[in-house]
Amino acid sequence: MTKTIKLAVNGTLMRGLALNPNLLNVNATFERDAQTEPAYRLWTIDDNYPAMVKVNTGGVAIAVEVWQVPLAGLGIILSQEPPGLAIGKVMLHDGEEVLGVIGEPLTVEGKKEITAYGGWRAYIETV
């Protein structure tokens, strides 16, 4: 049996979006829709992809998808992510801590904040 790890994604890796094939190509499987705990903010990076950053104050719950990713595929997925994104620990609304795609704080400097939309899908519907 292949060992897997949970990965929360909040942008273009989500089902049906541009980088979702990166998950499918390593045989990752969709587990569920979820939300983070209310401790994150979200920015758009030139309307190409989002960057989610954990904050001490002013955070909200962000919509994410939780995927089961084969351990061998995690590095492949990370290597295909846009600049300024990394893998870190993300706390979900239900208290479960999983790995997730997060933005580096410098990546969001000077970018448009989209936290009020609550997620990437809600934002791209308005663009």
mmCIF file of C-alpha atoms in Angstrom:
data_model
loop_
_atom_site.group_PDB
_atom_site.id
_atom_site.type_symbol
_atom_site.label_atom_id
_atom_site.label_comp_id
_atom_site.label_asym_id
_atom_site.label_seq_id
_atom_site.Cartn_x
_atom_site.Cartn_y
_atom_site.Cartn_z
ATOM 1 C CA MET A 1 0.000 0.000 0.000
ATOM 2 C CA THR A 2 1.262 3.459 -0.925
ATOM 3 C CA LYS A 3 1.911 5.795 2.017
ATOM 4 C CA THR A 4 0.087 9.108 1.650
ATOM 5 C CA ILE A 5 -0.037 12.416 3.455
ATOM 6 C CA LYS A 6 -2.827 14.985 3.601
ATOM 7 C CA LEU A 7 -2.222 18.222 1.705
ATOM 8 C CA ALA A 8 -4.526 21.265 1.880
ATOM 9 C CA VAL A 9 -4.556 23.294 -1.330
ATOM 10 C CA ASN A 10 -6.113 26.725 -1.702
ATOM 11 C CA GLY A 11 -5.560 27.782 -5.310
ATOM 12 C CA THR A 12 -4.734 26.491 -8.757
ATOM 13 C CA LEU A 13 -4.116 22.932 -7.494
ATOM 14 C CA MET A 14 -7.846 22.666 -6.715
ATOM 15 C CA ARG A 15 -10.110 20.406 -8.771
ATOM 16 C CA GLY A 16 -10.622 21.662 -12.316
ATOM 17 C CA LEU A 17 -8.088 24.485 -12.068
ATOM 18 C CA ALA A 18 -4.821 25.042 -13.961
ATOM 19 C CA LEU A 19 -2.369 23.061 -11.815
ATOM 20 C CA ASN A 20 -4.741 20.288 -10.692
ATOM 21 C CA PRO A 21 -3.056 17.879 -13.154
ATOM 22 C CA ASN A 22 0.077 18.175 -10.968
ATOM 23 C CA LEU A 23 -1.850 16.366 -8.206
ATOM 24 C CA LEU A 24 -3.491 13.871 -10.530
ATOM 25 C CA ASN A 25 -0.169 13.002 -12.214
ATOM 26 C CA VAL A 26 1.254 11.738 -8.886
ATOM 27 C CA ASN A 27 -1.948 9.770 -8.178
ATOM 28 C CA ALA A 28 -3.189 12.078 -5.437
ATOM 29 C CA THR A 29 -6.846 11.649 -4.528
ATOM 30 C CA PHE A 30 -9.363 14.272 -3.438
ATOM 31 C CA GLU A 31 -10.532 13.716 0.135
ATOM 32 C CA ARG A 32 -12.822 16.646 0.992
ATOM 33 C CA ASP A 33 -13.598 20.336 0.901
ATOM 34 C CA ALA A 34 -12.623 22.130 4.101
ATOM 35 C CA GLN A 35 -11.805 25.484 5.638
ATOM 36 C CA THR A 36 -8.807 26.644 7.603
ATOM 37 C CA GLU A 37 -9.109 27.947 11.117
ATOM 38 C CA PRO A 38 -9.789 31.722 11.011
ATOM 39 C CA ALA A 39 -6.093 32.655 11.107
ATOM 40 C CA TYR A 40 -5.164 33.244 7.452
ATOM 41 C CA ARG A 41 -5.203 36.024 4.871
ATOM 42 C CA LEU A 42 -5.149 35.622 1.090
ATOM 43 C CA TRP A 43 -3.573 37.609 -1.731
ATOM 44 C CA THR A 44 -3.726 37.263 -5.499
ATOM 45 C CA ILE A 45 -0.398 37.111 -7.292
ATOM 46 C CA ASP A 46 -1.201 39.004 -10.491
ATOM 47 C CA ASP A 47 -4.503 37.071 -10.777
ATOM 48 C CA ASN A 48 -2.514 33.931 -11.667
ATOM 49 C CA TYR A 49 -2.599 32.166 -8.294
ATOM 50 C CA PRO A 50 -3.194 32.934 -4.617
ATOM 51 C CA ALA A 51 -0.840 33.081 -1.655
ATOM 52 C CA MET A 52 -2.239 32.230 1.785
ATOM 53 C CA VAL A 53 -0.350 33.519 4.819
ATOM 54 C CA LYS A 54 -1.009 32.776 8.492
ATOM 55 C CA VAL A 55 -1.395 35.935 10.590
ATOM 56 C CA ASN A 56 -1.605 36.786 14.287
ATOM 57 C CA THR A 57 -4.643 39.065 13.910
ATOM 58 C CA GLY A 58 -7.292 39.751 11.306
ATOM 59 C CA GLY A 59 -7.355 36.263 9.846
ATOM 60 C CA VAL A 60 -10.358 34.462 8.391
ATOM 61 C CA ALA A 61 -11.229 30.897 7.437
ATOM 62 C CA ILE A 62 -10.054 30.173 3.872
ATOM 63 C CA ALA A 63 -11.672 27.548 1.639
ATOM 64 C CA VAL A 64 -9.309 24.658 0.870
ATOM 65 C CA GLU A 65 -9.389 21.162 -0.578
ATOM 66 C CA VAL A 66 -7.739 18.306 1.288
ATOM 67 C CA TRP A 67 -5.973 15.730 -0.890
ATOM 68 C CA GLN A 68 -4.256 12.440 -0.092
ATOM 69 C CA VAL A 69 -0.838 12.689 -1.763
ATOM 70 C CA PRO A 70 1.595 9.783 -2.117
ATOM 71 C CA LEU A 71 4.734 10.673 -0.145
ATOM 72 C CA ALA A 72 6.870 10.182 -3.253
ATOM 73 C CA GLY A 73 4.778 12.794 -5.099
ATOM 74 C CA LEU A 74 4.984 15.601 -2.531
ATOM 75 C CA GLY A 75 8.383 16.850 -3.720
ATOM 76 C CA ILE A 76 7.242 16.728 -7.334
ATOM 77 C CA ILE A 77 4.202 18.860 -6.535
ATOM 78 C CA LEU A 78 6.253 21.389 -4.573
ATOM 79 C CA SER A 79 8.826 21.683 -7.376
ATOM 80 C CA GLN A 80 6.009 22.602 -9.794
ATOM 81 C CA GLU A 81 4.487 25.302 -7.587
ATOM 82 C CA PRO A 82 4.848 28.966 -8.591
ATOM 83 C CA PRO A 83 7.604 31.055 -6.960
ATOM 84 C CA GLY A 84 6.908 32.197 -3.410
ATOM 85 C CA LEU A 85 4.788 29.206 -2.431
ATOM 86 C CA ALA A 86 5.911 26.520 -0.001
ATOM 87 C CA ILE A 87 4.632 23.591 2.024
ATOM 88 C CA GLY A 88 3.909 24.271 5.690
ATOM 89 C CA LYS A 89 1.522 23.199 8.411
ATOM 90 C CA VAL A 90 -2.061 24.431 8.119
ATOM 91 C CA MET A 91 -4.682 24.188 10.845
ATOM 92 C CA LEU A 92 -8.135 23.296 9.572
ATOM 93 C CA HIS A 93 -11.361 24.630 11.050
ATOM 94 C CA ASP A 94 -12.084 21.242 12.665
ATOM 95 C CA GLY A 95 -8.751 21.321 14.539
ATOM 96 C CA GLU A 96 -6.898 18.900 12.262
ATOM 97 C CA GLU A 97 -3.372 19.986 11.336
ATOM 98 C CA VAL A 98 -2.255 19.004 7.831
ATOM 99 C CA LEU A 99 0.419 20.035 5.389
ATOM 100 C CA GLY A 100 -0.689 22.827 3.092
ATOM 101 C CA VAL A 101 0.417 25.211 0.396
ATOM 102 C CA ILE A 102 1.276 28.551 1.990
ATOM 103 C CA GLY A 103 2.704 31.810 0.707
ATOM 104 C CA GLU A 104 5.954 33.352 1.820
ATOM 105 C CA PRO A 105 5.269 36.790 3.356
ATOM 106 C CA LEU A 106 7.562 38.614 0.923
ATOM 107 C CA THR A 107 5.584 37.197 -2.008
ATOM 108 C CA VAL A 108 2.451 39.136 -1.039
ATOM 109 C CA GLU A 109 4.091 42.529 -0.525
ATOM 110 C CA GLY A 110 2.430 45.042 -2.820
ATOM 111 C CA LYS A 111 -0.095 42.486 -4.109
ATOM 112 C CA LYS A 112 -3.903 42.744 -3.988
ATOM 113 C CA GLU A 113 -5.407 41.260 -0.857
ATOM 114 C CA ILE A 114 -8.448 39.053 -1.496
ATOM 115 C CA THR A 115 -9.099 37.751 2.031
ATOM 116 C CA ALA A 116 -12.676 39.085 2.013
ATOM 117 C CA TYR A 117 -13.620 36.563 -0.700
ATOM 118 C CA GLY A 118 -12.800 33.642 1.625
ATOM 119 C CA GLY A 119 -11.069 31.651 -1.079
ATOM 120 C CA TRP A 120 -9.552 31.532 -4.546
ATOM 121 C CA ARG A 121 -12.619 30.123 -6.333
ATOM 122 C CA ALA A 122 -14.852 32.883 -4.979
ATOM 123 C CA TYR A 123 -12.320 35.494 -6.082
ATOM 124 C CA ILE A 124 -11.730 34.191 -9.631
ATOM 125 C CA GLU A 125 -15.479 34.187 -10.254
ATOM 126 C CA THR A 126 -15.287 37.994 -10.028
ATOM 127 C CA VAL A 127 -12.303 38.502 -12.340
#
